[in-house]
């Protein structure tokens, strides 16, 4: 299909959680920038009128942003609603007629993954897939085999360049800055490798639980929900070799090589936890063995990274909500002062959320007679929040047919291969207290490497690194 701009935006799951939290606010923001001059068709099960649908949109934006009356009125005037069962062919007949003269609709499947195949099949047989694009939410499949099966189904109905697999992490300003910071700064080039980097830690901590998404989450768990996609994508940006140029495919080729160098994660390198109280969440099976926390060691076997552990920790009901990357440098080879312990090593810290920060941890001499020092943190970049919401950026790109910030299928397959050995119950599950940093075994995992850096623990009272 030519790189034509989409001329209708169809979103399945319009009455669902994702639409409520992310899509309506993103649509208003796109409208404000003048990027959304097309029909916006929501499809949902609820028997709503279009006015009820518009009221839902307003409520969503009030709760997750600020209503801009002018942009909202324009948005409301374009919203249409089809009440129907997405497993029923009749819903697609209605969609076909609602699409009217639109030539290049964009279908966004903001629905549970087990519905993807059925919806794609109906889009195809009803003629709605013709010259269209489709956006699929993560997780893309439940494992390698189901990802391959899903991909076959998608490619029967849509050409490869019309399939957009969304990972909203890739649309975040702070994540893009990881890549920019790495390749725009010559001083990093000689040190960004196994000779100088001791380990890399990524923590994605959330202080809340499953927030009413129990039935979705209980089918997925932390490894499928955020590690196979968000966390491994962050690793790929931190660790990839430089792409040949800035063309999106050059970037995606470089990332694929990195994904291919990731070793399948060994169960011995993983701690799986479930917070105490999870089993009482609505929608969760009473005997569920799904993890709400995972900590793991990932190995990348290539010339740049062999021997450097990448640690990933992600969980719900942790002490803070923050996502952070900590790149720890090795100690000076000939340490003549006090650089003996790992707490005194230099580091780069990238706080990805809630606020965005890039900083460098260094040692400076403490005033006085002794040649003794303290850690200071040099802040290179700080801003409060993303100016553009990831969904706004990504939906806008998909409308234009720009796939640069979408995960390519080959790297999704490679990511599944990486996590395959640790899916299911291979790794025993341990219970942890809400608001703790997970099971004790997770803390122990890094004992030999200087311990985890806990986001939020950085600023001491004097503003110095803790
Ligand atoms: C989603 C996961 O993909 O990412 C959620 O399904 C998680 O469980 C969310 O809370 C975190 O995203 P963000 O952008 O709020 O950090």
Coordinates of C-alpha atoms and ligand atoms in Angstrom, one line a residue:
X1 CA 0.0 0.0 0.0
X2 CA 1.3 3.5 -0.8
X3 CA 2.3 5.7 2.1
X4 CA -1.1 7.4 2.0
X5 CA -2.4 9.2 5.1
X6 CA -5.1 7.2 6.8
X7 CA -8.5 8.8 6.2
X8 CA -10.6 7.1 9.0
X9 CA -9.6 6.0 12.5
X10 CA -11.4 3.0 13.9
X11 CA -10.9 1.9 17.4
X12 CA -12.0 -1.4 18.7
X13 CA -12.4 -1.6 22.5
X14 CA -13.7 2.0 22.5
X15 CA -15.5 1.5 25.8
X16 CA -12.5 -0.2 27.4
X17 CA -9.8 0.7 29.9
X18 CA -7.1 1.6 27.3
X19 CA -9.4 3.9 25.4
X20 CA -10.5 5.6 28.6
X21 CA -6.9 6.1 30.0
X22 CA -4.9 6.7 26.8
X23 CA -6.8 7.0 23.5
X24 CA -9.3 9.8 24.1
X25 CA -6.6 12.1 25.7
X26 CA -4.3 11.3 22.7
X27 CA -7.1 12.0 20.2
X28 CA -7.8 15.4 21.8
X29 CA -4.1 16.2 21.7
X30 CA -3.9 15.3 18.1
X31 CA -7.0 17.3 17.3
X32 CA -5.4 20.3 19.0
X33 CA -2.4 20.0 16.8
X34 CA -4.7 19.8 13.7
X35 CA -3.6 16.2 12.9
X36 CA -6.9 14.5 13.0
X37 CA -9.2 15.6 10.2
X38 CA -11.0 12.3 9.7
X39 CA -14.0 10.3 11.0
X40 CA -13.2 8.6 14.4
X41 CA -15.3 5.5 14.8
X42 CA -15.4 3.7 18.1
X43 CA -16.6 0.1 18.4
X44 CA -17.7 -1.3 21.7
X45 CA -20.1 -3.7 23.3
X46 CA -22.0 -1.2 25.4
X47 CA -25.4 -0.2 23.9
X48 CA -24.5 3.5 23.9
X49 CA -25.7 6.4 21.8
X50 CA -23.1 8.6 20.3
X51 CA -23.9 11.2 22.9
X52 CA -23.1 8.7 25.7
X53 CA -19.9 7.9 23.8
X54 CA -19.0 11.6 23.7
X55 CA -19.7 11.9 27.4
X56 CA -17.3 9.0 28.0
X57 CA -14.7 10.8 26.0
X58 CA -15.1 14.0 28.0
X59 CA -15.0 12.1 31.3
X60 CA -11.8 10.2 30.1
X61 CA -10.0 13.5 29.2
X62 CA -11.1 15.2 32.5
X63 CA -9.6 12.3 34.5
X64 CA -6.4 11.9 32.4
X65 CA -5.7 15.5 31.2
X66 CA -7.5 18.8 30.7
X67 CA -10.4 19.4 28.4
X68 CA -9.5 21.9 25.7
X69 CA -13.0 23.1 24.8
X70 CA -12.2 24.1 21.3
X71 CA -10.3 20.8 20.5
X72 CA -12.9 18.7 22.3
X73 CA -15.8 20.2 20.3
X74 CA -13.9 19.3 17.1
X75 CA -13.2 15.8 18.5
X76 CA -16.8 15.3 19.5
X77 CA -18.1 16.4 16.1
X78 CA -16.0 13.6 14.4
X79 CA -16.8 10.8 16.9
X80 CA -19.1 8.0 15.8
X81 CA -20.0 4.9 17.7
X82 CA -21.0 1.4 16.6
X83 CA -22.5 -0.7 19.4
X84 CA -21.8 -4.3 18.5
X85 CA -20.1 -7.6 19.3
X86 CA -16.7 -7.8 17.7
X87 CA -17.2 -11.5 17.1
X88 CA -20.3 -10.8 15.0
X89 CA -20.1 -10.3 11.2
X90 CA -22.9 -7.8 11.4
X91 CA -20.7 -5.4 13.4
X92 CA -18.4 -5.3 10.4
X93 CA -21.2 -4.7 7.9
X94 CA -22.1 -1.6 9.9
X95 CA -18.5 -0.6 10.0
X96 CA -18.2 -1.0 6.2
X97 CA -21.1 1.3 5.7
X98 CA -20.0 3.8 8.4
X99 CA -16.6 4.1 6.7
X100 CA -18.4 5.5 3.7
X101 CA -15.9 6.9 1.2
X102 CA -12.8 6.4 3.4
X103 CA -10.1 4.7 1.3
X104 CA -7.4 4.0 3.9
X105 CA -8.9 3.3 7.3
X106 CA -6.6 2.7 10.3
X107 CA -8.0 0.0 12.6
X108 CA -6.7 0.1 16.1
X109 CA -7.3 -3.1 18.1
X110 CA -7.3 -1.9 21.7
X111 CA -8.8 -5.2 22.8
X112 CA -7.7 -8.4 24.6
X113 CA -5.1 -10.3 22.6
X114 CA -7.3 -13.4 22.3
X115 CA -9.7 -11.4 20.1
X116 CA -7.1 -10.3 17.5
X117 CA -7.4 -13.2 15.2
X118 CA -11.2 -13.1 15.0
X119 CA -11.3 -9.3 14.5
X120 CA -8.7 -9.4 11.7
X121 CA -10.6 -12.3 10.0
X122 CA -13.8 -10.2 10.1
X123 CA -12.1 -7.1 8.9
X124 CA -10.8 -9.0 5.9
X125 CA -14.0 -10.8 4.9
X126 CA -16.1 -7.6 5.3
X127 CA -13.8 -5.7 3.0
X128 CA -12.7 -3.3 5.8
X129 CA -9.1 -4.4 5.5
X130 CA -8.7 -3.3 1.9
X131 CA -5.9 -0.6 1.7
X132 CA -6.1 -0.3 5.4
X133 CA -3.6 -0.3 8.3
X134 CA -3.9 -2.1 11.5
X135 CA -2.5 -1.4 15.0
X136 CA -2.1 -4.3 17.4
X137 CA -1.5 -3.8 21.1
X138 CA 1.1 -5.7 23.0
X139 CA 1.6 -8.4 24.1
X140 CA 2.0 -9.7 20.6
X141 CA 1.1 -13.4 21.2
X142 CA 1.6 -15.3 24.5
X143 CA 4.8 -17.1 23.4
X144 CA 6.8 -17.7 20.2
X145 CA 4.4 -20.1 18.6
X146 CA 1.3 -17.9 19.2
X147 CA 3.2 -14.8 18.0
X148 CA 4.0 -16.7 14.8
X149 CA 0.4 -17.9 14.3
X150 CA -0.9 -14.4 14.9
X151 CA 1.6 -12.9 12.5
X152 CA 0.5 -15.4 9.8
X153 CA -3.1 -14.4 10.3
X154 CA -2.3 -10.7 10.1
X155 CA -0.1 -11.1 7.0
X156 CA -3.0 -12.9 5.2
X157 CA -5.1 -9.8 5.5
X158 CA -2.6 -6.9 5.6
X159 CA 0.8 -6.3 3.9
X160 CA 3.7 -6.3 6.3
X161 CA 4.1 -2.5 6.0
X162 CA 0.5 -1.9 7.0
X163 CA 0.8 -3.8 10.4
X164 CA 1.8 -1.6 13.3
X165 CA 2.7 -3.5 16.5
X166 CA 2.5 -0.8 19.2
X167 CA 4.8 -0.7 22.2
X168 CA 4.1 2.6 23.8
X169 CA 7.5 2.7 25.5
X170 CA 9.0 3.3 22.1
X171 CA 6.9 6.5 21.8
X172 CA 8.2 8.0 25.0
X173 CA 10.4 11.1 24.8
X174 CA 12.8 9.7 27.5
X175 CA 13.2 6.4 25.6
X176 CA 14.1 8.2 22.4
X177 CA 16.5 10.3 24.3
X178 CA 18.4 7.1 25.4
X179 CA 19.2 6.5 21.8
X180 CA 20.0 10.1 21.0
X181 CA 22.2 10.6 24.0
X182 CA 24.2 7.4 23.2
X183 CA 24.9 8.2 19.6
X184 CA 25.1 12.0 19.7
X185 CA 27.9 12.1 22.3
X186 CA 31.4 11.2 21.3
X187 CA 32.6 10.9 24.9
X188 CA 30.4 7.8 25.3
X189 CA 31.7 5.9 22.3
X190 CA 34.9 4.6 23.8
X191 CA 33.4 3.5 27.1
X192 CA 30.0 2.0 26.1
X193 CA 31.2 -1.6 26.2
X194 CA 32.4 -4.5 28.3
X195 CA 35.8 -2.9 28.9
X196 CA 34.3 0.0 31.0
X197 CA 30.8 -1.0 32.0
X198 CA 30.3 -3.3 35.0
X199 CA 26.6 -3.9 34.7
X200 CA 23.4 -2.3 33.6
X201 CA 20.2 -2.2 35.7
X202 CA 16.7 -1.4 34.7
X203 CA 14.0 -1.0 37.2
X204 CA 10.3 -0.5 36.3
X205 CA 8.6 0.0 39.7
X206 CA 4.9 0.6 40.1
X207 CA 3.5 1.4 43.6
X208 CA 0.0 0.3 42.5
X209 CA -1.5 -3.1 41.9
X210 CA -3.5 -4.3 38.9
X211 CA -6.0 -1.5 39.1
X212 CA -9.1 -3.4 38.1
X213 CA -7.3 -5.2 35.2
X214 CA -7.2 -8.5 37.2
X215 CA -8.6 -10.7 34.5
X216 CA -6.3 -9.3 31.8
X217 CA -3.2 -9.4 34.1
X218 CA -3.9 -12.8 35.4
X219 CA -3.6 -14.2 31.9
X220 CA -0.4 -12.4 31.3
X221 CA 1.9 -11.6 34.3
X222 CA 4.9 -9.3 34.5
X223 CA 7.1 -11.2 32.1
X224 CA 4.6 -11.0 29.2
X225 CA 3.2 -7.6 30.3
X226 CA 6.3 -5.6 30.4
X227 CA 9.5 -7.6 30.1
X228 CA 9.2 -9.3 26.7
X229 CA 8.3 -5.9 25.2
X230 CA 9.0 -2.6 27.2
X231 CA 12.0 -3.8 29.1
X232 CA 13.8 -5.7 26.3
X233 CA 13.1 -2.7 24.0
X234 CA 14.9 -0.5 26.5
X235 CA 17.8 -2.9 26.6
X236 CA 18.0 -2.9 22.8
X237 CA 18.3 0.9 22.7
X238 CA 20.9 0.9 25.5
X239 CA 23.0 -1.9 23.9
X240 CA 22.6 -1.8 20.2
X241 CA 25.6 -1.1 17.9
X242 CA 25.3 2.1 16.0
X243 CA 22.9 1.8 13.0
X244 CA 24.4 2.5 9.6
X245 CA 22.3 5.6 9.2
X246 CA 19.2 7.1 10.7
X247 CA 16.8 5.4 8.3
X248 CA 14.3 3.5 10.4
X249 CA 15.2 0.2 8.8
X250 CA 18.9 0.7 9.6
X251 CA 17.9 1.2 13.2
X252 CA 15.6 -1.8 13.3
X253 CA 18.3 -4.0 11.6
X254 CA 20.8 -3.0 14.3
X255 CA 18.3 -3.7 17.0
X256 CA 17.5 -7.1 15.5
X257 CA 21.2 -8.1 15.7
X258 CA 21.2 -7.1 19.4
X259 CA 18.0 -9.1 20.1
X260 CA 19.6 -12.0 18.3
X261 CA 22.6 -11.8 20.7
X262 CA 20.4 -11.9 23.8
X263 CA 20.7 -15.3 25.3
X264 CA 17.6 -17.2 26.3
X265 CA 17.2 -16.3 30.0
X266 CA 18.1 -19.2 32.4
X267 CA 15.5 -20.0 35.0
X268 CA 18.3 -19.8 37.6
X269 CA 18.8 -16.2 36.7
X270 CA 15.2 -15.3 37.6
X271 CA 13.2 -14.5 40.7
X272 CA 9.4 -14.5 40.3
X273 CA 7.2 -12.9 43.0
X274 CA 3.5 -12.3 43.7
X275 CA 2.4 -9.6 46.1
X276 CA 0.5 -10.7 49.1
X277 CA -3.1 -9.9 48.4
X278 CA -3.0 -10.4 44.6
X279 CA -5.2 -13.5 44.9
X280 CA -8.0 -11.4 46.3
X281 CA -8.0 -9.0 43.3
X282 CA -11.2 -9.2 41.2
X283 CA -10.7 -11.3 38.1
X284 CA -7.8 -13.2 39.5
X285 CA -7.9 -17.0 39.9
X286 CA -7.9 -18.0 43.6
X287 CA -4.9 -20.2 43.0
X288 CA -3.1 -18.1 40.4
X289 CA 0.6 -18.6 40.0
X290 CA 1.0 -15.5 37.8
X291 CA 3.9 -13.2 38.8
X292 CA 3.4 -9.5 39.6
X293 CA 7.2 -9.1 40.1
X294 CA 10.2 -10.4 38.3
X295 CA 13.9 -9.8 38.6
X296 CA 16.3 -11.3 36.2
X297 CA 19.8 -11.4 34.8
X298 CA 20.1 -11.2 31.0
X299 CA 23.3 -12.0 29.1
X300 CA 24.1 -10.6 25.7
X301 CA 26.8 -12.6 23.9
X302 CA 28.4 -10.2 21.4
X303 CA 31.8 -8.5 21.2
X304 CA 30.5 -5.4 23.0
X305 CA 28.7 -7.0 25.9
X306 CA 30.0 -10.5 26.6
X307 CA 30.3 -10.8 30.4
X308 CA 28.3 -7.7 31.3
X309 CA 25.1 -8.6 33.2
X310 CA 21.9 -6.7 32.3
X311 CA 19.6 -6.8 35.3
X312 CA 15.9 -6.2 34.9
X313 CA 13.4 -5.7 37.7
X314 CA 9.7 -5.0 37.2
X315 CA 6.8 -5.2 39.5
X316 CA 3.5 -4.0 41.0
X317 CA 3.0 -2.9 44.6
X318 CA 6.6 -1.7 45.0
X319 CA 7.6 1.3 47.1
X320 CA 7.6 3.9 44.3
X321 CA 6.4 4.4 40.8
X322 CA 9.5 5.1 38.7
X323 CA 11.4 3.7 35.8
X324 CA 15.1 4.0 35.8
X325 CA 18.2 2.8 34.0
X326 CA 21.5 2.7 35.9
X327 CA 24.7 2.1 34.0
X328 CA 27.5 1.3 36.4
X329 CA 31.1 1.8 35.2
X330 CA 34.0 -0.3 36.4
X331 CA 36.4 1.0 39.0
X332 CA 39.6 2.7 37.9
X333 CA 42.1 0.0 37.2
X334 CA 44.8 1.6 39.4
X335 CA 42.6 3.0 42.2
X336 CA 44.9 5.2 44.3
X337 CA 42.2 6.8 46.3
X338 CA 39.0 5.4 47.7
X339 CA 37.3 3.9 44.7
X340 CA 37.2 0.4 46.2
X341 CA 33.5 -0.4 46.6
X342 CA 30.9 -0.6 44.0
X343 CA 28.8 2.2 45.7
X344 CA 31.7 4.5 44.7
X345 CA 31.8 3.6 41.0
X346 CA 30.9 6.1 38.4
X347 CA 27.5 5.7 36.7
X348 CA 25.1 7.1 34.2
X349 CA 21.5 7.3 35.5
X350 CA 18.6 7.7 33.2
X351 CA 15.3 8.3 34.9
X352 CA 12.6 7.6 32.4
X353 CA 9.6 8.3 34.5
X354 CA 7.8 10.0 36.2
X355 CA 10.3 12.9 35.6
X356 CA 13.0 12.6 33.0
X357 CA 16.6 12.9 34.1
X358 CA 20.0 12.1 32.7
X359 CA 22.9 12.3 35.2
X360 CA 26.4 11.2 35.8
X361 CA 27.6 10.0 39.2
X362 CA 31.2 11.0 39.9
X363 CA 33.5 11.3 42.8
X364 CA 34.9 14.6 44.1
X365 CA 37.3 15.3 47.0
X366 CA 35.7 16.2 50.2
X367 CA 37.3 19.5 51.5
X368 CA 39.9 18.8 54.1
X369 CA 43.3 17.2 54.7
X370 CA 42.5 13.7 53.6
X371 CA 42.4 12.6 50.0
X372 CA 38.9 11.2 50.6
X373 CA 35.9 11.8 48.4
X374 CA 32.1 11.7 48.1
X375 CA 29.7 10.9 45.3
X376 CA 28.2 13.9 43.4
X377 CA 25.6 13.7 40.7
X378 CA 26.0 15.9 37.7
X379 CA 22.6 16.5 36.1
X380 CA 22.9 16.7 32.3
X381 CA 19.2 17.0 31.5
X382 CA 16.0 17.3 33.4
X383 CA 12.4 17.9 32.5
X384 CA 9.2 17.2 34.1
X385 CA 7.0 15.1 31.8
X386 CA 6.6 14.1 28.2
X387 CA 5.4 17.0 26.1
X388 CA 3.8 14.6 23.7
X389 CA 2.1 11.6 25.1
X390 CA 3.4 8.3 23.6
X391 CA 0.0 7.4 22.3
X392 CA -0.4 10.7 20.6
X393 CA 3.0 10.3 18.9
X394 CA 2.5 6.7 17.9
X395 CA -1.1 7.0 16.6
X396 CA 0.0 10.1 14.6
X397 CA 2.8 8.1 13.1
X398 CA 0.6 5.2 12.2
X399 CA -1.9 7.5 10.5
X400 CA 1.0 8.7 8.3
X401 CA 2.3 5.2 7.7
X402 CA 5.6 5.9 9.6
X403 CA 6.7 2.6 11.3
X404 CA 10.0 3.9 12.7
X405 CA 8.8 3.7 16.4
X406 CA 6.9 0.4 16.1
X407 CA 8.5 -2.9 16.9
X408 CA 9.4 -5.0 13.8
X409 CA 8.1 -8.5 13.8
X410 CA 11.5 -10.2 13.6
X411 CA 12.7 -8.5 16.8
X412 CA 9.4 -9.5 18.6
X413 CA 10.1 -13.1 17.7
X414 CA 13.7 -12.8 19.0
X415 CA 12.3 -11.2 22.2
X416 CA 10.0 -14.2 22.7
X417 CA 13.0 -16.6 22.2
X418 CA 14.8 -14.7 25.0
X419 CA 12.0 -15.2 27.5
X420 CA 10.7 -18.7 26.4
X421 CA 12.6 -20.6 29.1
X422 CA 11.1 -18.6 31.9
X423 CA 7.4 -18.5 30.8
X424 CA 4.9 -20.4 32.9
X425 CA 5.9 -22.0 36.2
X426 CA 9.5 -23.1 35.6
X427 CA 10.7 -20.5 38.1
X428 CA 9.1 -21.0 41.6
X429 CA 6.8 -18.2 42.7
X430 CA 7.6 -16.3 46.0
X431 CA 5.2 -14.1 47.9
X432 CA 6.3 -10.5 48.8
X433 CA 4.9 -7.8 50.9
X434 CA 3.2 -4.9 49.2
X435 CA 5.3 -1.8 49.1
X436 CA 8.5 -3.8 49.4
X437 CA 11.2 -4.4 46.7
X438 CA 10.0 -7.9 46.0
X439 CA 11.2 -11.2 47.4
X440 CA 14.5 -11.2 49.3
X441 CA 16.0 -13.5 46.7
X442 CA 15.7 -10.6 44.2
X443 CA 17.8 -8.3 46.4
X444 CA 20.4 -11.1 46.9
X445 CA 20.7 -11.5 43.1
X446 CA 22.8 -8.4 42.9
X447 CA 24.7 -8.8 46.1
X448 CA 28.0 -9.5 44.3
X449 CA 27.4 -6.6 41.9
X450 CA 26.9 -3.9 44.5
X451 CA 23.1 -4.2 44.9
X452 CA 20.2 -2.7 43.1
X453 CA 19.8 1.0 42.8
X454 CA 16.3 1.8 44.1
X455 CA 14.8 4.7 42.2
X456 CA 13.7 7.4 44.6
X457 CA 16.6 6.7 47.0
X458 CA 19.0 8.9 45.1
X459 CA 18.7 12.4 46.5
X460 CA 20.0 12.7 50.0
X461 CA 19.2 15.7 52.0
X462 CA 22.2 17.7 50.7
X463 CA 21.2 16.8 47.2
X464 CA 24.1 14.5 46.7
X465 CA 23.9 11.0 45.4
X466 CA 23.1 8.5 48.1
Ligands
LIG1 C1 1.5 -1.3 30.1 C2 1.3 -2.5 31.1 O1 2.0 -1.8 28.9 O2 2.5 -0.4 30.7 C3 0.9 -2.0 32.5 O3 0.3 -3.3 30.6 C4 1.9 -0.9 33.0 O4 0.8 -3.0 33.4 C5 2.1 0.1 31.9 O5 1.3 -0.4 34.1 C6 3.1 1.1 32.3 O6 3.3 2.1 31.4 P1 3.6 3.6 31.8 O7 3.8 4.3 30.5 O8 2.5 4.1 32.6 O9 4.9 3.5 32.6

